[in-house]
PDB file of C-alpha atoms in Angstrom:
ATOM      1  CA  UNK A 254     -21.371 -95.968  45.753  1.00  0.00           C
ATOM      2  CA  UNK A 255     -19.374 -92.994  46.097  1.00  0.00           C
ATOM      3  CA  UNK A 256     -15.978 -95.305  47.098  1.00  0.00           C
ATOM      4  CA  UNK A 257     -16.612 -97.084  43.622  1.00  0.00           C
ATOM      5  CA  UNK A 258     -15.797 -93.823  42.031  1.00  0.00           C
ATOM      6  CA  UNK A 259     -12.873 -92.643  43.758  1.00  0.00           C
ATOM      7  CA  UNK A 260     -11.508 -96.425  43.501  1.00  0.00           C
ATOM      8  CA  UNK A 261     -12.053 -96.148  39.691  1.00  0.00           C
ATOM      9  CA  UNK A 262     -10.060 -92.942  39.384  1.00  0.00           C
ATOM     10  CA  UNK A 263      -6.965 -94.500  41.062  1.00  0.00           C
ATOM     11  CA  UNK A 264      -7.173 -97.771  39.364  1.00  0.00           C
ATOM     12  CA  UNK A 265      -7.977 -95.994  35.736  1.00  0.00           C
ATOM     13  CA  UNK A 266      -5.219 -93.448  35.807  1.00  0.00           C
ATOM     14  CA  UNK A 267      -8.344 -91.469  34.598  1.00  0.00           C
ATOM     15  CA  UNK A 268      -6.699 -93.084  31.199  1.00  0.00           C
ATOM     16  CA  UNK A 269     -10.244 -92.938  29.930  1.00  0.00           C
ATOM     17  CA  UNK A 270     -11.075 -89.371  30.364  1.00  0.00           C
ATOM     18  CA  UNK A 271     -11.605 -87.372  27.096  1.00  0.00           C
ATOM     19  CA  UNK A 272      -9.041 -83.973  25.545  1.00  0.00           C
ATOM     20  CA  UNK A 273      -9.297 -80.291  27.434  1.00  0.00           C
ATOM     21  CA  UNK A 274     -10.125 -79.627  23.548  1.00  0.00           C
ATOM     22  CA  UNK A 275     -12.570 -82.087  23.749  1.00  0.00           C
ATOM     23  CA  UNK A 276     -14.392 -80.858  26.949  1.00  0.00           C
ATOM     24  CA  UNK A 277     -14.537 -77.484  26.062  1.00  0.00           C
ATOM     25  CA  UNK A 278     -16.721 -78.293  22.651  1.00  0.00           C
ATOM     26  CA  UNK A 279     -19.527 -80.027  24.620  1.00  0.00           C
ATOM     27  CA  UNK A 280     -21.944 -78.422  27.118  1.00  0.00           C
ATOM     28  CA  UNK A 281     -25.860 -78.469  27.494  1.00  0.00           C
ATOM     29  CA  UNK A 282     -28.046 -75.349  28.489  1.00  0.00           C
ATOM     30  CA  UNK A 283     -28.849 -75.817  31.914  1.00  0.00           C
ATOM     31  CA  UNK A 284     -32.652 -76.173  33.778  1.00  0.00           C
ATOM     32  CA  UNK A 285     -32.624 -73.421  36.456  1.00  0.00           C
ATOM     33  CA  UNK A 286     -35.550 -73.887  38.649  1.00  0.00           C
ATOM     34  CA  UNK A 287     -34.581 -70.664  40.136  1.00  0.00           C
ATOM     35  CA  UNK A 288     -32.353 -67.682  41.003  1.00  0.00           C
ATOM     36  CA  UNK A 289     -32.310 -66.243  44.589  1.00  0.00           C
ATOM     37  CA  UNK A 290     -31.087 -62.964  44.643  1.00  0.00           C
ATOM     38  CA  UNK A 291     -32.186 -61.105  47.951  1.00  0.00           C
ATOM     39  CA  UNK A 292     -30.118 -60.372  50.424  1.00  0.00           C
ATOM     40  CA  UNK A 293     -27.495 -62.583  48.440  1.00  0.00           C
ATOM     41  CA  UNK A 294     -24.461 -59.980  47.707  1.00  0.00           C
ATOM     42  CA  UNK A 295     -20.485 -62.178  46.196  1.00  0.00           C
ATOM     43  CA  UNK A 296     -22.152 -65.942  47.133  1.00  0.00           C
ATOM     44  CA  UNK A 297     -18.944 -68.174  48.376  1.00  0.00           C
ATOM     45  CA  UNK A 298     -20.405 -71.135  48.812  1.00  0.00           C
ATOM     46  CA  UNK A 299     -24.083 -72.831  49.553  1.00  0.00           C
ATOM     47  CA  UNK A 300     -25.179 -76.317  51.538  1.00  0.00           C
ATOM     48  CA  UNK A 301     -28.612 -77.736  51.377  1.00  0.00           C
ATOM     49  CA  UNK A 302     -29.156 -79.426  55.033  1.00  0.00           C
ATOM     50  CA  UNK A 303     -32.120 -82.601  54.758  1.00  0.00           C
ATOM     51  CA  UNK A 304     -31.998 -82.691  58.666  1.00  0.00           C
ATOM     52  CA  UNK A 305     -33.209 -79.156  58.601  1.00  0.00           C
ATOM     53  CA  UNK A 306     -34.971 -78.340  55.126  1.00  0.00           C
ATOM     54  CA  UNK A 307     -32.611 -76.203  54.968  1.00  0.00           C
ATOM     55  CA  UNK A 308     -30.508 -73.903  52.706  1.00  0.00           C
ATOM     56  CA  UNK A 309     -27.171 -71.936  53.435  1.00  0.00           C
ATOM     57  CA  UNK A 310     -25.241 -69.206  51.823  1.00  0.00           C
ATOM     58  CA  UNK A 311     -22.302 -67.221  52.732  1.00  0.00           C
ATOM     59  CA  UNK A 312     -22.417 -63.696  51.459  1.00  0.00           C
ATOM     60  CA  UNK A 313     -18.521 -62.114  51.170  1.00  0.00           C
ATOM     61  CA  UNK A 314     -19.862 -58.686  51.268  1.00  0.00           C
ATOM     62  CA  UNK A 315     -17.367 -56.778  49.820  1.00  0.00           C
ATOM     63  CA  UNK A 316     -16.057 -59.040  46.966  1.00  0.00           C
ATOM     64  CA  UNK A 317     -12.988 -59.843  49.414  1.00  0.00           C
ATOM     65  CA  UNK A 318     -11.537 -63.357  50.109  1.00  0.00           C
ATOM     66  CA  UNK A 319      -9.441 -62.093  52.440  1.00  0.00           C
ATOM     67  CA  UNK A 320     -11.351 -59.575  53.715  1.00  0.00           C
ATOM     68  CA  UNK A 321     -10.269 -59.452  57.444  1.00  0.00           C
ATOM     69  CA  UNK A 322     -12.742 -56.759  58.462  1.00  0.00           C
ATOM     70  CA  UNK A 323     -16.621 -58.067  60.563  1.00  0.00           C
ATOM     71  CA  UNK A 324     -18.596 -56.908  57.796  1.00  0.00           C
ATOM     72  CA  UNK A 325     -20.102 -60.667  55.703  1.00  0.00           C
ATOM     73  CA  UNK A 326     -22.782 -63.163  56.879  1.00  0.00           C
ATOM     74  CA  UNK A 327     -24.565 -65.802  56.378  1.00  0.00           C
ATOM     75  CA  UNK A 328     -28.152 -65.976  54.875  1.00  0.00           C
ATOM     76  CA  UNK A 329     -30.364 -68.801  55.504  1.00  0.00           C
ATOM     77  CA  UNK A 330     -33.468 -69.814  52.605  1.00  0.00           C
ATOM     78  CA  UNK A 331     -36.111 -72.659  52.148  1.00  0.00           C
ATOM     79  CA  UNK A 332     -35.831 -75.423  49.597  1.00  0.00           C
ATOM     80  CA  UNK A 333     -38.559 -72.887  47.894  1.00  0.00           C
ATOM     81  CA  UNK A 334     -36.469 -70.069  47.307  1.00  0.00           C
ATOM     82  CA  UNK A 335     -37.320 -67.908  50.324  1.00  0.00           C
ATOM     83  CA  UNK A 336     -34.941 -66.106  52.163  1.00  0.00           C
ATOM     84  CA  UNK A 337     -35.535 -66.796  56.011  1.00  0.00           C
ATOM     85  CA  UNK A 338     -33.204 -64.222  57.074  1.00  0.00           C
ATOM     86  CA  UNK A 339     -30.738 -62.637  54.358  1.00  0.00           C
ATOM     87  CA  UNK A 340     -28.248 -61.873  56.928  1.00  0.00           C
ATOM     88  CA  UNK A 341     -28.467 -65.268  59.636  1.00  0.00           C
ATOM     89  CA  UNK A 342     -25.465 -65.419  61.257  1.00  0.00           C
ATOM     90  CA  UNK A 343     -23.069 -61.801  60.699  1.00  0.00           C
ATOM     91  CA  UNK A 344     -19.955 -60.249  62.160  1.00  0.00           C
ATOM     92  CA  UNK A 345     -17.610 -62.618  59.413  1.00  0.00           C
ATOM     93  CA  UNK A 346     -14.725 -61.943  57.210  1.00  0.00           C
ATOM     94  CA  UNK A 347     -15.154 -63.958  54.025  1.00  0.00           C
ATOM     95  CA  UNK A 348     -17.164 -66.640  55.136  1.00  0.00           C
ATOM     96  CA  UNK A 349     -16.257 -70.672  53.105  1.00  0.00           C
ATOM     97  CA  UNK A 350     -16.305 -73.470  52.427  1.00  0.00           C
ATOM     98  CA  UNK A 351     -20.328 -74.639  54.540  1.00  0.00           C
ATOM     99  CA  UNK A 352     -20.448 -77.902  55.947  1.00  0.00           C
ATOM    100  CA  UNK A 353     -23.211 -79.669  57.915  1.00  0.00           C
ATOM    101  CA  UNK A 354     -22.675 -82.198  60.703  1.00  0.00           C
ATOM    102  CA  UNK A 355     -25.526 -83.605  62.300  1.00  0.00           C
ATOM    103  CA  UNK A 356     -27.123 -79.893  64.076  1.00  0.00           C
ATOM    104  CA  UNK A 357     -23.791 -78.180  62.699  1.00  0.00           C
ATOM    105  CA  UNK A 358     -22.254 -76.089  60.483  1.00  0.00           C
ATOM    106  CA  UNK A 359     -18.726 -75.131  59.866  1.00  0.00           C
ATOM    107  CA  UNK A 360     -17.431 -73.239  57.687  1.00  0.00           C
ATOM    108  CA  UNK A 361     -13.732 -71.329  57.307  1.00  0.00           C
ATOM    109  CA  UNK A 362     -13.296 -67.942  57.244  1.00  0.00           C
ATOM    110  CA  UNK A 363      -9.775 -66.519  56.522  1.00  0.00           C
ATOM    111  CA  UNK A 364      -7.756 -67.580  58.906  1.00  0.00           C
ATOM    112  CA  UNK A 365     -10.148 -69.325  61.412  1.00  0.00           C
ATOM    113  CA  UNK A 366     -12.629 -72.091  61.447  1.00  0.00           C
ATOM    114  CA  UNK A 367     -16.225 -71.190  63.110  1.00  0.00           C
ATOM    115  CA  UNK A 368     -18.627 -73.687  64.587  1.00  0.00           C
ATOM    116  CA  UNK A 369     -22.725 -72.244  64.776  1.00  0.00           C
ATOM    117  CA  UNK A 370     -25.080 -74.286  66.251  1.00  0.00           C
ATOM    118  CA  UNK A 371     -27.797 -74.155  63.956  1.00  0.00           C
ATOM    119  CA  UNK A 372     -31.065 -74.811  65.513  1.00  0.00           C
ATOM    120  CA  UNK A 373     -29.739 -71.658  68.066  1.00  0.00           C
ATOM    121  CA  UNK A 374     -28.359 -69.636  65.083  1.00  0.00           C
ATOM    122  CA  UNK A 375     -25.132 -69.039  67.074  1.00  0.00           C
ATOM    123  CA  UNK A 376     -21.540 -68.617  66.746  1.00  0.00           C
ATOM    124  CA  UNK A 377     -20.798 -71.817  69.036  1.00  0.00           C
ATOM    125  CA  UNK A 378     -16.852 -71.850  68.951  1.00  0.00           C
ATOM    126  CA  UNK A 379     -14.382 -70.503  66.515  1.00  0.00           C
ATOM    127  CA  UNK A 380     -11.093 -72.421  65.821  1.00  0.00           C
ATOM    128  CA  UNK A 381      -8.043 -69.749  64.610  1.00  0.00           C
ATOM    129  CA  UNK A 382      -5.760 -71.224  62.917  1.00  0.00           C
ATOM    130  CA  UNK A 383      -1.990 -69.163  63.177  1.00  0.00           C
ATOM    131  CA  UNK A 384      -0.112 -70.863  59.916  1.00  0.00           C
ATOM    132  CA  UNK A 385      -2.954 -70.296  58.044  1.00  0.00           C
ATOM    133  CA  UNK A 386      -2.976 -68.096  54.976  1.00  0.00           C
ATOM    134  CA  UNK A 387      -6.123 -68.587  53.282  1.00  0.00           C
ATOM    135  CA  UNK A 388      -8.870 -71.347  54.317  1.00  0.00           C
ATOM    136  CA  UNK A 389     -11.213 -72.405  52.058  1.00  0.00           C
ATOM    137  CA  UNK A 390     -13.524 -75.609  51.608  1.00  0.00           C
ATOM    138  CA  UNK A 391     -14.239 -77.939  53.952  1.00  0.00           C
ATOM    139  CA  UNK A 392     -15.765 -81.495  54.351  1.00  0.00           C
ATOM    140  CA  UNK A 393     -16.981 -84.573  56.820  1.00  0.00           C
ATOM    141  CA  UNK A 394     -15.873 -88.492  56.658  1.00  0.00           C
ATOM    142  CA  UNK A 395     -18.605 -90.740  57.589  1.00  0.00           C
ATOM    143  CA  UNK A 396     -16.775 -90.386  61.514  1.00  0.00           C
ATOM    144  CA  UNK A 397     -17.793 -86.813  61.758  1.00  0.00           C
ATOM    145  CA  UNK A 398     -14.207 -85.842  61.431  1.00  0.00           C
ATOM    146  CA  UNK A 399     -13.873 -81.911  59.685  1.00  0.00           C
ATOM    147  CA  UNK A 400     -11.680 -81.999  56.619  1.00  0.00           C
ATOM    148  CA  UNK A 401     -10.160 -78.166  56.088  1.00  0.00           C
ATOM    149  CA  UNK A 402      -8.207 -76.907  53.000  1.00  0.00           C
ATOM    150  CA  UNK A 403      -6.051 -73.534  52.316  1.00  0.00           C
ATOM    151  CA  UNK A 404      -4.807 -72.491  49.005  1.00  0.00           C
ATOM    152  CA  UNK A 405      -2.108 -70.867  49.608  1.00  0.00           C
ATOM    153  CA  UNK A 406      -0.554 -73.623  51.408  1.00  0.00           C
ATOM    154  CA  UNK A 407       0.029 -77.402  50.825  1.00  0.00           C
ATOM    155  CA  UNK A 408      -1.780 -78.069  54.395  1.00  0.00           C
ATOM    156  CA  UNK A 409      -5.491 -80.047  54.672  1.00  0.00           C
ATOM    157  CA  UNK A 410      -6.231 -79.952  58.528  1.00  0.00           C
ATOM    158  CA  UNK A 411      -8.632 -81.295  60.377  1.00  0.00           C
ATOM    159  CA  UNK A 412     -10.393 -80.898  62.948  1.00  0.00           C
ATOM    160  CA  UNK A 413     -10.692 -84.469  65.195  1.00  0.00           C
ATOM    161  CA  UNK A 414     -12.624 -84.646  68.738  1.00  0.00           C
ATOM    162  CA  UNK A 415     -12.867 -80.729  68.751  1.00  0.00           C
ATOM    163  CA  UNK A 416      -9.278 -80.053  68.121  1.00  0.00           C
ATOM    164  CA  UNK A 417      -7.853 -78.759  64.863  1.00  0.00           C
ATOM    165  CA  UNK A 418      -4.097 -79.684  63.865  1.00  0.00           C
ATOM    166  CA  UNK A 419      -2.673 -80.567  60.796  1.00  0.00           C
ATOM    167  CA  UNK A 420      -3.533 -83.272  58.685  1.00  0.00           C
ATOM    168  CA  UNK A 421      -1.282 -83.277  55.058  1.00  0.00           C
ATOM    169  CA  UNK A 422       1.296 -81.412  54.301  1.00  0.00           C
ATOM    170  CA  UNK A 423       2.423 -81.901  51.333  1.00  0.00           C
ATOM    171  CA  UNK A 424       3.256 -80.686  47.732  1.00  0.00           C
ATOM    172  CA  UNK A 425       0.961 -83.007  46.026  1.00  0.00           C
ATOM    173  CA  UNK A 426      -2.165 -81.362  47.575  1.00  0.00           C
ATOM    174  CA  UNK A 427      -0.918 -77.548  47.453  1.00  0.00           C
ATOM    175  CA  UNK A 428      -3.460 -75.203  46.406  1.00  0.00           C
ATOM    176  CA  UNK A 429      -6.113 -77.381  47.273  1.00  0.00           C
ATOM    177  CA  UNK A 430     -10.078 -75.632  46.962  1.00  0.00           C
ATOM    178  CA  UNK A 431     -12.916 -77.599  47.394  1.00  0.00           C
ATOM    179  CA  UNK A 432     -12.594 -81.458  49.603  1.00  0.00           C
ATOM    180  CA  UNK A 433     -14.836 -83.790  48.799  1.00  0.00           C
ATOM    181  CA  UNK A 434     -14.749 -87.045  51.055  1.00  0.00           C
ATOM    182  CA  UNK A 435     -16.579 -90.689  50.008  1.00  0.00           C
ATOM    183  CA  UNK A 436     -16.682 -90.514  54.086  1.00  0.00           C
ATOM    184  CA  UNK A 437     -14.744 -94.122  55.036  1.00  0.00           C
ATOM    185  CA  UNK A 438     -11.705 -93.953  52.295  1.00  0.00           C
ATOM    186  CA  UNK A 439     -10.639 -91.501  50.567  1.00  0.00           C
ATOM    187  CA  UNK A 440     -10.680 -87.551  50.114  1.00  0.00           C
ATOM    188  CA  UNK A 441     -10.658 -85.129  46.673  1.00  0.00           C
ATOM    189  CA  UNK A 442      -9.241 -82.212  46.792  1.00  0.00           C
ATOM    190  CA  UNK A 443      -9.987 -79.913  43.575  1.00  0.00           C
ATOM    191  CA  UNK A 444      -6.908 -77.770  43.370  1.00  0.00           C
ATOM    192  CA  UNK A 445      -6.557 -73.788  42.382  1.00  0.00           C
ATOM    193  CA  UNK A 446      -3.063 -73.978  41.278  1.00  0.00           C
ATOM    194  CA  UNK A 447       0.158 -72.951  42.298  1.00  0.00           C
ATOM    195  CA  UNK A 448       1.907 -69.752  41.533  1.00  0.00           C
ATOM    196  CA  UNK A 449      -1.274 -67.241  42.443  1.00  0.00           C
ATOM    197  CA  UNK A 450      -0.673 -64.334  41.857  1.00  0.00           C
ATOM    198  CA  UNK A 451      -2.339 -63.234  45.652  1.00  0.00           C
ATOM    199  CA  UNK A 452      -3.981 -59.938  43.661  1.00  0.00           C
ATOM    200  CA  UNK A 453      -5.103 -61.840  40.823  1.00  0.00           C
ATOM    201  CA  UNK A 454      -5.472 -65.023  41.888  1.00  0.00           C
ATOM    202  CA  UNK A 455      -4.022 -66.133  38.810  1.00  0.00           C
ATOM    203  CA  UNK A 456      -1.926 -69.301  38.523  1.00  0.00           C
ATOM    204  CA  UNK A 457       0.955 -69.754  36.297  1.00  0.00           C
ATOM    205  CA  UNK A 458       0.647 -73.652  36.926  1.00  0.00           C
ATOM    206  CA  UNK A 459      -3.150 -74.369  36.962  1.00  0.00           C
ATOM    207  CA  UNK A 460      -4.771 -76.873  39.660  1.00  0.00           C
ATOM    208  CA  UNK A 461      -5.458 -80.524  39.130  1.00  0.00           C
ATOM    209  CA  UNK A 462      -7.131 -83.209  41.671  1.00  0.00           C
ATOM    210  CA  UNK A 463      -5.605 -85.243  44.552  1.00  0.00           C
ATOM    211  CA  UNK A 464      -7.006 -87.601  45.897  1.00  0.00           C
ATOM    212  CA  UNK A 465      -6.099 -88.552  49.388  1.00  0.00           C
ATOM    213  CA  UNK A 466      -6.289 -91.946  51.454  1.00  0.00           C
ATOM    214  CA  UNK A 467      -8.461 -91.036  54.598  1.00  0.00           C
ATOM    215  CA  UNK A 468      -6.602 -94.181  56.176  1.00  0.00           C
ATOM    216  CA  UNK A 469      -3.155 -93.405  55.193  1.00  0.00           C
ATOM    217  CA  UNK A 470      -2.724 -89.749  54.309  1.00  0.00           C
ATOM    218  CA  UNK A 471       0.530 -89.986  52.196  1.00  0.00           C
ATOM    219  CA  UNK A 472      -0.696 -92.125  49.930  1.00  0.00           C
ATOM    220  CA  UNK A 473      -1.852 -89.542  47.403  1.00  0.00           C
ATOM    221  CA  UNK A 474      -3.271 -90.031  43.467  1.00  0.00           C
ATOM    222  CA  UNK A 475      -2.893 -86.973  40.964  1.00  0.00           C
ATOM    223  CA  UNK A 476      -5.405 -86.870  38.108  1.00  0.00           C
ATOM    224  CA  UNK A 477      -3.667 -84.831  35.929  1.00  0.00           C
ATOM    225  CA  UNK A 478      -6.485 -84.583  33.020  1.00  0.00           C
ATOM    226  CA  UNK A 479      -9.423 -82.417  34.942  1.00  0.00           C
ATOM    227  CA  UNK A 480      -7.544 -78.856  35.165  1.00  0.00           C
ATOM    228  CA  UNK A 481      -8.182 -75.670  36.361  1.00  0.00           C
ATOM    229  CA  UNK A 482      -8.756 -72.677  38.396  1.00  0.00           C
ATOM    230  CA  UNK A 483     -11.523 -75.853  40.495  1.00  0.00           C
ATOM    231  CA  UNK A 484     -12.638 -74.762  42.908  1.00  0.00           C
ATOM    232  CA  UNK A 485     -16.446 -76.768  43.886  1.00  0.00           C
ATOM    233  CA  UNK A 486     -17.814 -79.986  44.270  1.00  0.00           C
ATOM    234  CA  UNK A 487     -20.241 -82.527  44.860  1.00  0.00           C
ATOM    235  CA  UNK A 488     -21.923 -85.713  44.172  1.00  0.00           C
ATOM    236  CA  UNK A 489     -25.614 -86.030  42.665  1.00  0.00           C
ATOM    237  CA  UNK A 490     -28.096 -89.458  42.902  1.00  0.00           C
ATOM    238  CA  UNK A 491     -26.040 -91.325  40.575  1.00  0.00           C
ATOM    239  CA  UNK A 492     -22.571 -90.945  41.518  1.00  0.00           C
ATOM    240  CA  UNK A 493     -21.813 -88.143  39.245  1.00  0.00           C
ATOM    241  CA  UNK A 494     -18.880 -85.844  40.917  1.00  0.00           C
ATOM    242  CA  UNK A 495     -19.813 -82.257  40.295  1.00  0.00           C
ATOM    243  CA  UNK A 496     -17.091 -79.658  39.417  1.00  0.00           C
ATOM    244  CA  UNK A 497     -17.215 -76.322  39.054  1.00  0.00           C
ATOM    245  CA  UNK A 498     -14.138 -74.147  37.001  1.00  0.00           C
ATOM    246  CA  UNK A 499     -14.737 -70.254  39.297  1.00  0.00           C
ATOM    247  CA  UNK A 500     -11.954 -68.313  36.909  1.00  0.00           C
ATOM    248  CA  UNK A 501     -13.775 -69.464  33.818  1.00  0.00           C
ATOM    249  CA  UNK A 502     -16.965 -70.081  35.118  1.00  0.00           C
ATOM    250  CA  UNK A 503     -17.394 -74.039  34.043  1.00  0.00           C
ATOM    251  CA  UNK A 504     -19.022 -76.577  35.533  1.00  0.00           C
ATOM    252  CA  UNK A 505     -18.344 -80.289  34.816  1.00  0.00           C
ATOM    253  CA  UNK A 506     -19.131 -83.635  35.428  1.00  0.00           C
ATOM    254  CA  UNK A 507     -17.337 -86.500  36.501  1.00  0.00           C
ATOM    255  CA  UNK A 508     -18.596 -90.340  36.296  1.00  0.00           C
ATOM    256  CA  UNK A 509     -17.614 -93.422  38.009  1.00  0.00           C
ATOM    257  CA  UNK A 510     -15.497 -94.011  35.268  1.00  0.00           C
ATOM    258  CA  UNK A 511     -13.866 -91.467  35.567  1.00  0.00           C
ATOM    259  CA  UNK A 512     -15.347 -89.449  32.699  1.00  0.00           C
ATOM    260  CA  UNK A 513     -15.103 -85.675  32.055  1.00  0.00           C
ATOM    261  CA  UNK A 514     -17.671 -83.752  30.723  1.00  0.00           C
ATOM    262  CA  UNK A 515     -17.850 -79.364  30.342  1.00  0.00           C
ATOM    263  CA  UNK A 516     -21.675 -79.395  30.515  1.00  0.00           C
ATOM    264  CA  UNK A 517     -22.391 -75.732  30.828  1.00  0.00           C
ATOM    265  CA  UNK A 518     -20.486 -72.272  32.095  1.00  0.00           C
ATOM    266  CA  UNK A 519     -22.562 -69.655  34.401  1.00  0.00           C
ATOM    267  CA  UNK A 520     -19.354 -67.091  34.059  1.00  0.00           C
ATOM    268  CA  UNK A 521     -16.280 -66.355  35.815  1.00  0.00           C
ATOM    269  CA  UNK A 522     -17.124 -65.950  39.772  1.00  0.00           C
ATOM    270  CA  UNK A 523     -18.847 -69.600  39.248  1.00  0.00           C
ATOM    271  CA  UNK A 524     -17.600 -71.066  43.250  1.00  0.00           C
ATOM    272  CA  UNK A 525     -18.263 -73.686  46.059  1.00  0.00           C
ATOM    273  CA  UNK A 526     -21.155 -75.620  44.352  1.00  0.00           C
ATOM    274  CA  UNK A 527     -23.470 -78.435  46.060  1.00  0.00           C
ATOM    275  CA  UNK A 528     -25.796 -81.051  44.743  1.00  0.00           C
ATOM    276  CA  UNK A 529     -28.957 -80.990  47.124  1.00  0.00           C
ATOM    277  CA  UNK A 530     -29.552 -84.721  46.647  1.00  0.00           C
ATOM    278  CA  UNK A 531     -32.993 -85.059  48.353  1.00  0.00           C
ATOM    279  CA  UNK A 532     -33.814 -81.558  45.842  1.00  0.00           C
ATOM    280  CA  UNK A 533     -32.492 -82.603  43.039  1.00  0.00           C
ATOM    281  CA  UNK A 534     -30.707 -79.676  42.331  1.00  0.00           C
ATOM    282  CA  UNK A 535     -26.948 -78.551  41.662  1.00  0.00           C
ATOM    283  CA  UNK A 536     -26.769 -74.991  43.908  1.00  0.00           C
ATOM    284  CA  UNK A 537     -24.637 -72.841  42.450  1.00  0.00           C
ATOM    285  CA  UNK A 538     -22.861 -69.377  44.005  1.00  0.00           C
ATOM    286  CA  UNK A 539     -22.409 -66.645  41.506  1.00  0.00           C
ATOM    287  CA  UNK A 540     -20.004 -64.420  43.439  1.00  0.00           C
ATOM    288  CA  UNK A 541     -19.683 -61.716  40.530  1.00  0.00           C
ATOM    289  CA  UNK A 542     -23.995 -62.503  39.644  1.00  0.00           C
ATOM    290  CA  UNK A 543     -24.744 -61.660  43.043  1.00  0.00           C
ATOM    291  CA  UNK A 544     -26.753 -64.600  43.016  1.00  0.00           C
ATOM    292  CA  UNK A 545     -27.773 -68.466  43.818  1.00  0.00           C
ATOM    293  CA  UNK A 546     -28.367 -70.459  40.917  1.00  0.00           C
ATOM    294  CA  UNK A 547     -30.699 -73.748  41.240  1.00  0.00           C
ATOM    295  CA  UNK A 548     -30.614 -76.049  38.951  1.00  0.00           C
ATOM    296  CA  UNK A 549     -31.939 -79.197  37.786  1.00  0.00           C
ATOM    297  CA  UNK A 550     -30.105 -82.170  37.628  1.00  0.00           C
TER     298      UNK A 550
END
């Protein structure tokens, strides 16, 4: 189903997408299942692990996404919203981009990638990235390869057989933030934009969407109908993508036919969203409001 979605976008060139003005006019009031605030400080990423029946959230404690002091942490939360341990994994800089791979949890931490064993509840490996400027999101393919975006560069990294290396360096993926993969065929990068002011994060050029072939990463299709400071991305049980714009606070859907629709606005700071398919919930970290918003789909 995921492959059909990406293939449709590539084939159509997203010609069926609605105009930016039309997208901005369409919105609904989200049905909030619950809000979680206990121990939550400037959350950037949230993910549900069906295997562990647990929600994990990253907290950038002081709100600085480029923090270099070990002041931040991950939280562990039950599906019913009970905070099991607010400071579950500590000693982090500014954690982002959570991805579950088996019994491990990968995430970025400014200039390094961190691997946590979920059962043991401890860090088992870090991958320093010397050339990194601002590592952001992670995702995994069907073979267990982990991909990592660097929002201040034109590079996407890859961890294969426990070794990290540059997967692709191309201007078409410059400013990549949120990542999504269908597993076998394509990787989709939500782009923040380029010419970024590193103090305000405002861009001169808005981001769009890049679709990269997993088998031949030099094959990249750029979708420009959806533009902004794009951040998180997830897919629901119908194969529809959910995409957030951090700066505007807008949340969009993108169907298998390539139709984009603004669903609602949750305020500036709506970050690395994800979908918990088993719970039929959209998980939203709201950085400025210091809470996780769980929305019924």
